[in-house]
Each structure stands twice: as C-alpha cells, then as structure tokens.
XYZ file of C-alpha atoms in Angstrom:
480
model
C 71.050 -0.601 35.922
C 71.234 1.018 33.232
C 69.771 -1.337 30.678
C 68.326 -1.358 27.151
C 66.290 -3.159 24.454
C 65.004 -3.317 21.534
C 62.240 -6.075 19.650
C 60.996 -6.571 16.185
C 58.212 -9.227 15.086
C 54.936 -9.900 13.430
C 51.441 -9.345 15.578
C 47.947 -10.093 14.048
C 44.678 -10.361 15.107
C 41.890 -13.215 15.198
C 38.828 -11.985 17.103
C 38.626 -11.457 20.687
C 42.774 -12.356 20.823
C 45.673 -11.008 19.058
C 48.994 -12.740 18.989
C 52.832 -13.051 16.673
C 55.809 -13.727 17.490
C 59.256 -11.119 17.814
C 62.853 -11.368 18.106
C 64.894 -9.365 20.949
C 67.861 -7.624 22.288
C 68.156 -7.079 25.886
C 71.616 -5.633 27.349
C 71.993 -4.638 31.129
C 74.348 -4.364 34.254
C 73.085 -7.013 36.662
C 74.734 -4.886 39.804
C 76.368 -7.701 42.315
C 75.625 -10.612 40.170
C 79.274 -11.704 40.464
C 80.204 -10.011 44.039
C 77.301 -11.680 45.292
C 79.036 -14.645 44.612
C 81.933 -14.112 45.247
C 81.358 -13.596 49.114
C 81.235 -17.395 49.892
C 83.909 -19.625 49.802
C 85.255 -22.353 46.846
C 84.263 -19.905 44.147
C 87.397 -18.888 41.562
C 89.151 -15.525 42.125
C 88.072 -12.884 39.686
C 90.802 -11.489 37.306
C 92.195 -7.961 38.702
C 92.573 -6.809 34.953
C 89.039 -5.643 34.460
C 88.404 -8.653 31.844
C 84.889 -9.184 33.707
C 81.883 -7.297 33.637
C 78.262 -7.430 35.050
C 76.676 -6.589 32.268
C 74.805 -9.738 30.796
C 73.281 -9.497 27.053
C 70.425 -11.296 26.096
C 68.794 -12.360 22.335
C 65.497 -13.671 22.443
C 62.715 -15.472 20.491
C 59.169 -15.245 21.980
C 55.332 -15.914 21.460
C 53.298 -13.302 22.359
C 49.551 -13.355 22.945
C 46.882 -10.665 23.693
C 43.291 -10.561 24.811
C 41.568 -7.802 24.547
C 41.210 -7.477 20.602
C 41.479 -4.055 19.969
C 41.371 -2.344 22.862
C 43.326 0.388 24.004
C 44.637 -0.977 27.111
C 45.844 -4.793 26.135
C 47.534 -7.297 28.402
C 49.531 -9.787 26.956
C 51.746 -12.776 28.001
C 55.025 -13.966 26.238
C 56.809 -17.085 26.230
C 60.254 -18.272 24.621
C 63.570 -19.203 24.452
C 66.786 -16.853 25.206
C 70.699 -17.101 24.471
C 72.420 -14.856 27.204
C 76.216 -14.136 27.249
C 78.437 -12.267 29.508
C 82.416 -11.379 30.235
C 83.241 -13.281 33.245
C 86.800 -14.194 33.678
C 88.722 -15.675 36.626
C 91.955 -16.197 37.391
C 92.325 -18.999 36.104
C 91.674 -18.334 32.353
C 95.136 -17.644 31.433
C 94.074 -16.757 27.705
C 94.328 -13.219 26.481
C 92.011 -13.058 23.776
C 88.472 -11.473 23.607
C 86.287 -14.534 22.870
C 87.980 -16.922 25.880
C 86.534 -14.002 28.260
C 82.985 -14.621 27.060
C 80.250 -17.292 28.526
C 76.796 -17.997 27.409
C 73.875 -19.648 28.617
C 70.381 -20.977 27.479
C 67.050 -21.384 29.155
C 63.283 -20.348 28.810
C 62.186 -17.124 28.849
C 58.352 -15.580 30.432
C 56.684 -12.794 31.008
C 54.051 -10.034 31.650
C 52.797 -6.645 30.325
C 50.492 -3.906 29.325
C 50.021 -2.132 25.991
C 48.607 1.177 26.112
C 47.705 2.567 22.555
C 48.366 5.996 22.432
C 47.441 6.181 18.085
C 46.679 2.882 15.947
C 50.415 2.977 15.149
C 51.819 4.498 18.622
C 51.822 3.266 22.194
C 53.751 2.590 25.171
C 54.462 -0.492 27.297
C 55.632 -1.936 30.477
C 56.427 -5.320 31.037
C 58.222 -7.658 33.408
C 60.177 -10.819 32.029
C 62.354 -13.520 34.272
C 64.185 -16.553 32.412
C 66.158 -19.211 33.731
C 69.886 -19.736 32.959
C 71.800 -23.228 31.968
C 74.608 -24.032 32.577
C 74.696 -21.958 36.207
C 78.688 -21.457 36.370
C 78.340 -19.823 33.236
C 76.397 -16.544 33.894
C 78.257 -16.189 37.369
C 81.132 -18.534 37.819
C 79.781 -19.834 40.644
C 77.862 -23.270 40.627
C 75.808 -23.076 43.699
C 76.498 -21.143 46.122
C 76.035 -21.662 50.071
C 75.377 -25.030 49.310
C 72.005 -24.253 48.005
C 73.154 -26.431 44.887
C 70.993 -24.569 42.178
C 71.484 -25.695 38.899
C 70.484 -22.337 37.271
C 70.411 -18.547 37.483
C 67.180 -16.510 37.406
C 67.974 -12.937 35.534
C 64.670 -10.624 35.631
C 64.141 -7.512 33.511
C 61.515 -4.985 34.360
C 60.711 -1.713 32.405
C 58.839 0.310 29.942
C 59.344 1.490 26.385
C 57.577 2.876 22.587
C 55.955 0.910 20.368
C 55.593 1.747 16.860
C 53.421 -0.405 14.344
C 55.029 -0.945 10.669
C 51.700 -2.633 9.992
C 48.853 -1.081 8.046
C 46.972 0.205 10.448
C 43.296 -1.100 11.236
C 40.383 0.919 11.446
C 36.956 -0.284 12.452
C 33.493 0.090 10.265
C 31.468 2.576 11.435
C 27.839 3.490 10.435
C 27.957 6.907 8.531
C 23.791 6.995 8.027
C 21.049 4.601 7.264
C 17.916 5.641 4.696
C 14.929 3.475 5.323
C 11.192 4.195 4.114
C 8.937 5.277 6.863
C 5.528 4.054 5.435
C 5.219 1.726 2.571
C 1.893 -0.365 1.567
C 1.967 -4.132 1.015
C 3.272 -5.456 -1.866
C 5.414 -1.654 -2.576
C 9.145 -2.698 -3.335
C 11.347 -0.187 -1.650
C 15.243 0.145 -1.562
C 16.979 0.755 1.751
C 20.273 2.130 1.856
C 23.581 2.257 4.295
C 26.665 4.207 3.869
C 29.514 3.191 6.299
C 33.326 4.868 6.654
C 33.930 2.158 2.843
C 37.216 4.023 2.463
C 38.830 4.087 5.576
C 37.472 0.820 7.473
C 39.957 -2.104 7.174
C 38.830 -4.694 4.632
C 37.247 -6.756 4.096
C 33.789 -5.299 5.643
C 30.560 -7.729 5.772
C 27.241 -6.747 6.124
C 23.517 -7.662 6.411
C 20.010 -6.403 6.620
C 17.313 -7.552 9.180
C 14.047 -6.630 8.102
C 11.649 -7.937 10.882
C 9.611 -10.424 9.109
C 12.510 -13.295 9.357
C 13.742 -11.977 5.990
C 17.845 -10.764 5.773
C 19.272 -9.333 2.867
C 23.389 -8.469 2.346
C 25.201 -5.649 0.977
C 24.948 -1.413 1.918
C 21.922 -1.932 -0.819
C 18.924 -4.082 -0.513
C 15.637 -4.073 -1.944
C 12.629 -4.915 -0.134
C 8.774 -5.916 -0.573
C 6.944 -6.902 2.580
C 3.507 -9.216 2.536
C 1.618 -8.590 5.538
C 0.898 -4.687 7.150
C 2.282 -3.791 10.759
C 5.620 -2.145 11.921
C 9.017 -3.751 11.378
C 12.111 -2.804 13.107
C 14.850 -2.915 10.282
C 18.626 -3.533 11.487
C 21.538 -3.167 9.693
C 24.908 -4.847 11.139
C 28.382 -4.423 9.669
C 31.623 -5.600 10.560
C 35.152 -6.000 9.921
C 37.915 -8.144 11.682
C 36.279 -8.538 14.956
C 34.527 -5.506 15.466
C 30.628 -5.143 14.596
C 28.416 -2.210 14.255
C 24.459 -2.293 13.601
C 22.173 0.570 13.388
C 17.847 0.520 13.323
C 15.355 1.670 11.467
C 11.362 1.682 11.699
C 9.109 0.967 8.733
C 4.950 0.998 9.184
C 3.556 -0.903 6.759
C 0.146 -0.765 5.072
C -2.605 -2.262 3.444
C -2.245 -1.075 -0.140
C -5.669 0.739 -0.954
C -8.007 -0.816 -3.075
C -10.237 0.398 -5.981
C -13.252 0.140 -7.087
C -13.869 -3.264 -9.674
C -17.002 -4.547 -10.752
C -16.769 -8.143 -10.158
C -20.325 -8.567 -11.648
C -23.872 -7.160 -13.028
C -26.825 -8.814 -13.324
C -29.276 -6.738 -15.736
C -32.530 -9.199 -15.362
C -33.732 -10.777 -18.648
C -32.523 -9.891 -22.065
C -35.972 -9.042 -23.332
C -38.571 -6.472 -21.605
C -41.895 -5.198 -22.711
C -42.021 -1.431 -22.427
C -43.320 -0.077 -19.037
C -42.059 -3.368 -17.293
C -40.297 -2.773 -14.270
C -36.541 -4.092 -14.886
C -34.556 -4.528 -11.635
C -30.482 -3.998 -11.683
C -27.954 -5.738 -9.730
C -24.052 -5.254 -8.806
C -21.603 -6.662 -7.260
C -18.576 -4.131 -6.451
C -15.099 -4.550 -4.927
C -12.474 -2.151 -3.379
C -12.199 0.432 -0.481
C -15.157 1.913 0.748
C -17.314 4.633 0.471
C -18.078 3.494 -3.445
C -20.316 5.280 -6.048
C -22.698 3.493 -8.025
C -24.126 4.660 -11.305
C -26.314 3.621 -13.804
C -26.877 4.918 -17.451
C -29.538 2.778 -18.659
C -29.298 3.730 -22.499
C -32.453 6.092 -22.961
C -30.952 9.176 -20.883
C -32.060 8.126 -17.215
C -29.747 7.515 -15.047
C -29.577 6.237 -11.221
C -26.466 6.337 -8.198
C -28.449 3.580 -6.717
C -25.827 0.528 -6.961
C -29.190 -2.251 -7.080
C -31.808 0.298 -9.171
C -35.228 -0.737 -10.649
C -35.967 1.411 -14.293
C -39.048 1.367 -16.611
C -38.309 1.525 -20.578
C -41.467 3.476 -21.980
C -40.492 2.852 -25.548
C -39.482 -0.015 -27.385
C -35.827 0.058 -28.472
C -32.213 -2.029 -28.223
C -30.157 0.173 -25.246
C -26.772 -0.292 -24.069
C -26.889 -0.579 -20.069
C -23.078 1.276 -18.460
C -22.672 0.952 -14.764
C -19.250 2.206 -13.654
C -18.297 2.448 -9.849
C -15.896 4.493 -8.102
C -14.180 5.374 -5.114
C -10.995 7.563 -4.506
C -8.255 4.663 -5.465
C -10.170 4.473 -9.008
C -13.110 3.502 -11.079
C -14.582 0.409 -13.205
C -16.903 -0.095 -15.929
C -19.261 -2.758 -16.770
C -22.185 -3.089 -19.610
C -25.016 -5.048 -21.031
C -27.749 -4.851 -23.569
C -31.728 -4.724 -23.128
C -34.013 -5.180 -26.059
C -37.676 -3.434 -25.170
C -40.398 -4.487 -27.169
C -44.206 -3.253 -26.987
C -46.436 -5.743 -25.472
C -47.893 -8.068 -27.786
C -51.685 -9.383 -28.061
C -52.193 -13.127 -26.548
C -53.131 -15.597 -29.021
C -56.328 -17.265 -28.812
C -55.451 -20.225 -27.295
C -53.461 -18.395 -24.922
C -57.317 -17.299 -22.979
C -59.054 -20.398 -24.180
C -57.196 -23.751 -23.414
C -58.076 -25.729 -20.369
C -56.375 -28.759 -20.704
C -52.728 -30.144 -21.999
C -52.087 -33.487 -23.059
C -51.164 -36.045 -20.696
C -47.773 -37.962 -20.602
C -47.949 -42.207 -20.279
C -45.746 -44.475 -18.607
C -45.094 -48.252 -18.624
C -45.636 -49.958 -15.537
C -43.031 -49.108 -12.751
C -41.556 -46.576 -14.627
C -41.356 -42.843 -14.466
C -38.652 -42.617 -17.413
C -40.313 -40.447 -21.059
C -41.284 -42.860 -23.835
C -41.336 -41.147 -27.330
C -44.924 -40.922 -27.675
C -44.816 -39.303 -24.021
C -42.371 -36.792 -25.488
C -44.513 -36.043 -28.591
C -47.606 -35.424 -26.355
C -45.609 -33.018 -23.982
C -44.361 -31.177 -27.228
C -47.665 -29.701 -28.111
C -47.579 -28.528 -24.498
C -44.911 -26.886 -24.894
C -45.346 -25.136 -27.871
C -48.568 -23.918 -26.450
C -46.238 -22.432 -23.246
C -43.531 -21.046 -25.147
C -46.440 -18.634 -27.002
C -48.533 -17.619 -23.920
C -46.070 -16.262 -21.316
C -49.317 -15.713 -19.587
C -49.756 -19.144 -18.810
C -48.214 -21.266 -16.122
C -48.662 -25.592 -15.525
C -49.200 -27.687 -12.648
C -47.622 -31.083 -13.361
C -49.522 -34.133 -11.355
C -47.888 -37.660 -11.167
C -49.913 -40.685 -11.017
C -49.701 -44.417 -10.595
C -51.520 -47.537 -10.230
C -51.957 -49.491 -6.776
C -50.791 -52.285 -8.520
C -47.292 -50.677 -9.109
C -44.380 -50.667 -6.222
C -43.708 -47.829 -4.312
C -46.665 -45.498 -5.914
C -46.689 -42.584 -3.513
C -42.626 -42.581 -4.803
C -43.336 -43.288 -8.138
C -46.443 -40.762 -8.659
C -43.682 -38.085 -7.702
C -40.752 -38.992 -9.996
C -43.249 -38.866 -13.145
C -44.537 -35.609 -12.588
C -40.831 -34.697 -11.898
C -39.850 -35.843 -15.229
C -42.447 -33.794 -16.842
C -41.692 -30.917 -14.864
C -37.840 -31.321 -16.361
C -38.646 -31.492 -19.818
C -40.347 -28.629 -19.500
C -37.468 -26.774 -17.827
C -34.870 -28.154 -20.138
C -36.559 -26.981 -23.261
C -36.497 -23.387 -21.620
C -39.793 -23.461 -19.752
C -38.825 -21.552 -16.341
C -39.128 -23.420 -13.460
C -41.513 -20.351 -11.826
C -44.131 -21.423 -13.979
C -43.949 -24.627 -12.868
C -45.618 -26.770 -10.092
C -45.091 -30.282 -9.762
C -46.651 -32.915 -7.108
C -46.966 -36.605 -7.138
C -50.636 -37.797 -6.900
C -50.674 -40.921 -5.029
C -52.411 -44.117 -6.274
C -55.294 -43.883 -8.434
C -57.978 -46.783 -8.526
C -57.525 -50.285 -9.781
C -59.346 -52.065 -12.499
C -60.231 -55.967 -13.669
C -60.430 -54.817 -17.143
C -57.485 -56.136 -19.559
C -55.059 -53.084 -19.635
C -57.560 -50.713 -17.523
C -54.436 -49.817 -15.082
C -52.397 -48.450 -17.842
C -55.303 -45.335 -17.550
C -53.209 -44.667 -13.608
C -49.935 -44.872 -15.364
C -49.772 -41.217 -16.054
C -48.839 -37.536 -15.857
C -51.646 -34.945 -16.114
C -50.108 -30.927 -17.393
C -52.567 -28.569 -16.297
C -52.885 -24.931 -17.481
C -53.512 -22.374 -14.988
C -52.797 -18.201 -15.559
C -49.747 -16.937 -13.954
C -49.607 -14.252 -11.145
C -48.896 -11.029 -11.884
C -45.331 -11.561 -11.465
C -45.131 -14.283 -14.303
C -45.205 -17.056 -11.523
C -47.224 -20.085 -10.606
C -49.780 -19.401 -7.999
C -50.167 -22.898 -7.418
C -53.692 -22.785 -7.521
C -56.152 -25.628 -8.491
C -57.548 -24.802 -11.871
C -61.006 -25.324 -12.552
C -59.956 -28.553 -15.297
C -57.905 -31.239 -15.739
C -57.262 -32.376 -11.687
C -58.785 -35.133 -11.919
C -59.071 -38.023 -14.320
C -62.844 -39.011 -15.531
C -61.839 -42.900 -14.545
C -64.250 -45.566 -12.902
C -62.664 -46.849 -9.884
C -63.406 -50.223 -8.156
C -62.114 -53.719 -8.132
C-alpha cells in the first residue's frame, strides 16, 4: 500500500460468453518485501543511500473471459503474461547510475473478478490477481530464503476500480407492440405486423413469425392465409446478439360463408301439352336457410325449391329459378314449349299387332330385314304417345341355351327401340322360353323370333305391363 492501475483492451461478445484481451499497468509498495528478507542470514546488505525501494511495477498482457453475456453482474477470469521491475540495490552494486539500480522479472499472471454494470458504458470492478516471478533474486535479492529454496516470488494484487466502455454501446431488441387479426375466415389473406425498439436495438436484429399451423414467416411484416378453421396461437420472436424476445398473439379462424349456387335444374321434358302437370327440380349449394323461387314464364310463380305447375295455354316460356341466402344469390333458366293436345291418329286406337323381328339360328343379333320390320313399329310409336310395347323373345328347342337366348332377342328389340328415342317406360321386354319343334324343312325358323306387342299406356305414359288381348302367342302347330 498505496497502489495503482490502469488497463486498456478490446472485449466482445459471442452468446452466452464475452471475452478480449487488454494491456496493463500495475504500480505498488509491496511493504516488507525486502526486510522480510533481509532477516535471515547469506542475503546481500542493502545500500544505506536510499537507492532501493519496495515499490514493484508491473506491465501486463492478459485474456479475459466472461460468462454471463450481458448481465449486470459478470464474473470473469484472466490469464497472461507480466514483466515486473523494481529498484533493489545492495551493497555490492558499486554503479551510480539509474538503470544498474533496476531489476526485472517475468512469469504468468491469473486472476479473479466481478463486473458490476452500473450504465451500458459505466461500471465498477473488483478483482484479485497473483503471478509468479522469474528469476527470484531479482524481485527481492534474495534467492531462497530459510532454505526453503523457491525458485520464484508470488506478488498478489487485490482491489477495485471504474470501468468505462469506448465501445458502441449494445442495446437489446425489445417488442414495442404486435397487430394480429382476431377473426379471419379460411382462405382471407391477412397482414400481421410487429414494431420493435428498430432504432435503438444493436444490429443486426433477426426475426420470425410462428403462425400455429407449422407455417413461419420472417421480417416485422408477414402476410398470412390459413387453410383449415380453429384457433392459432401466433408468436413472434426477435433477437439480436444473444438476446431474444417473442411476443403472442391469438387468431380464430373460420369457415368462410358460403352462398347460394345452383349447381343444377332439371325442368322435366322440353315439350308439354297444356294442363299437364310439369314437375321442377333443383339442386342448390351454399349456407343454409336458402330461398327457392320459381318464375315459370306465364306470371305464376312458386318458393317451393322442387314445385309441380300446370301451363293452361299453349305458348314457348322462359323458366328463372334463382336461390338465395344471406352470403348471395344464383340464377338458373330453361325453356318449355306448351302445345294443345292433339287428336290420336287412327291407328293410334285401332292397331293390335306390330310386326315381328326374325333371327338366324343361335343368334339374337338384328338382320336388315329384322330392322326394316321393326321400323314400321316404330314409326307407328313415335305417332301414338298413347301407346306402349311388350317385346317377347323366342327360340327353338333345337337352339343352345334357349331360355338365354329367348331373352337376348327380345333385349335387342327392346334397344332399338330405345336407341331410336322410344323411352324405355314404354317398354317391357321378357324372353319367352322355347317354343315347339317341327319335322317340316325350315318349320323351326317360325320359333326364331321376336313378337312387339301394342298395349295402351297408363295414365302416366308408362307400360302397365299388362297382357294385351293380341299378339302373345304365335298361331304355330307344335309337335314332333
């Protein structure tokens, strides 16, 4: 005592540590570091001329590393080298200038301390540091003393001081506010927002948005569309050098609302005879309730989504069915063409029979002249709408398979009928069986055969699959 120093060096940070390295002065009076000596025996007498001194001065270059990042309280460890030089002069130093006076020594150099930051560029310190001394005579003239035989000195150094930071001076990010949507629907894009201390923190800054679906975005802007409703928990983290900062938001999420479309309409048939009951079909999409209505073209209308409607005069009217609900609306149209009933032809009331189709043997495929028959059938159909046909298959028991075969010919009828724009409601079709069997040259070809029978339709246009009065059965001789 007393003593003094001063340091200067570089410090940075990387994460958790911190860490530089600094140059050093350290200059005290190390009370009885020479009488201590000089109280055993075979050391040199001191000169009486007050050319020695305890003071010892000390220049030093050490590591130093902290721990906790940037904490206010930070311990820290240093580690280095020293050069240390003193006056010490004995009597037998018979030289009278300054520098023969002067010794130094060299050795490592440790120690211990605590940083408390009192601003980011202010604090105060205390600290402990020891270092070993080479060669030994030098520091103390003595080399060993009561035959211990050291080597080396120890000198120690304990105290506080100020600190003061040349460095720009860092200053964490911190979260100013966060603007997040509270409700959005599914497939809304929405822009979330962050504003953090941008001028003040130390650069560079990083951050990154969590929105709850597995989804991250970077920036203080992102823009956002989520897929699937529920409620996400949106995070926002930011950080700079080592220290992070994250704030939370909640955003429900809902099915977007959806409006009223008409995916379809089914008006029945094109063509109606006036007071014929016409039914009306839809087929409507989007949030419910949803309102239905009908303007059928001759002033009536119906809110019945699936309506029936009677046309009492003849006319061409354009059919508008919209539907609504509170999201929005949707239109859809057709066209109906009423005529007035028409008066049956004669043949229409009178026929009783239709020409029968032939087939070769085995087979249930439509020769030509089985196509020309079935033509004047058809014709015949096309004009009487009141008139339906059963269709019924026959075949020989000396053809394979008849039961089969019977079936597939008055099938093949019953499709040239429908593919020529006969509807299949008029239409009954049913395979016979085997017929009889005959000696006569050609006699089975009479077997080989599909009968069309006429028979009135029901009241609702379709076949009532009754037996008419003609044409079931063949006027044919059986027997062997």
């Amino acid at each position: 005592f007393p003593s003094l120093g001063v340091d200067i060096g570089y410090n940075t940070k990387f994460g958790f540590l911190n860490g530089g390295v600094k140059l050093g002065y350290t200059g005290g009076n190390y009370t009885e570091l020479l009488m201590a000596n000089f109280r055993g025996s075979g050391v040199p007498e001191l000169d009486n001329n007050d050319r020695s001194t305890q003071w010892r001065h000390t220049i030093d270059l050490l590591g130093r590393m902290g721990f906790a990042g940037n904490a206010t309280v930070q311990p820290y460890l240093q580690l280095g080298g020293h050069w240390t030089f003193g006056k010490v002069v004995s009597t037998s130093n018979t030289e009278d200038d300054d520098l023969s006076d002067y010794e130094s020594t060299l050795g490592p150099k440790a120690g211990i301390g605590l940083d408390f930051a009192l601003t980011p560029r202010i604090g105060i310190f205390l600290e402990g540091n020891s270092w070993a001394t080479f060669e030994d005579e030098n520091i103390d003239l003595s080399n060993g003393v009561r035959e211990e035989h050291q080597d080396f000195d120890v000198l120690g150094f304990a105290g506080g001081g100020l600190r003061y930071s040349f460095g720009s001076v860092f200053t964490p990010v911190e979260i100013v506010s966060l603007d997040c949507p509270a409700e959005l629907q599914v497939g809304d894009s929405s822009t979330f927002t962050a504003t953090i201390n941008e001028g003040e923190a130390t650069p560079p800054v990083s951050s990154r948005w969590e929105f709850g679906d597995g989804t991250t975005a970077s920036g203080l802007v992102a823009t956002k569309t989520y897929n699937s409703p529920g409620t996400y928990t949106v995070t926002f983290n930011a950080s700079n050098d080592g220290t992070s900062v994250s704030e939370s938001c909640t955003v429900d999420v809902a099915e977007a609302p959806s409006p009223a479309t008409v995916a379809s309409i089914d008006c029945g048939p094109r063509t109606v005879e006036t007071g014929e009951s016409v039914s009306f079909t839809s087929n409507v999409r989007g949030d419910r309730p949803v309102d239905c209505e009908w303007e059928f073209g001759d002033g009536e209308t119906s809110t019945n989504c699936n309506p029936t409607h009677v046309y009492r005069e003849a006319g061409t009217y354009n059919v508008t069915f919209t539907a609504s609900n509170e999201y929005g609306s949707d239109t859809a149209s057709c066209t109906k063409v009423v005529e007035s009933p028409q008066q049956l032809a004669d043949i229409c009331t009178q026929v009783t029979e239709f020409n029968a189709a032939f087939f070769e043997r085995n087979s249930s495929t439509l020769s030509a002249e089985a196509r020309d028959a079935l033509s004047e059938n058809l014709s015949v159909l096309e004009r009487c709408p009141n008139l339906c046909v059963d269709v019924e298959g026959f075949a020989s028991r000396a053809e394979r398979d008849s039961d089969d075969l019977s079936e597939a010919r008055a099938d093949a009828v019953a499709e040239y009928y429908e593919d020529n724009g006969i509807d299949s409601d008029r239409i009954d079709a049913e395979g016979m069986g085997a017929r009889g069997q005959t000696t006569k040259k050609g006699g089975n070809a009479q077997f080989r055969r599909a009968d069309s029978i006429p028979e009135s339709c029901g009241s609702d246009g379709e076949n009532t699959d009754n037996d008419p009065a003609v044409g079931s059965e063949p006027n044919v001789d059986e027997g062997m």
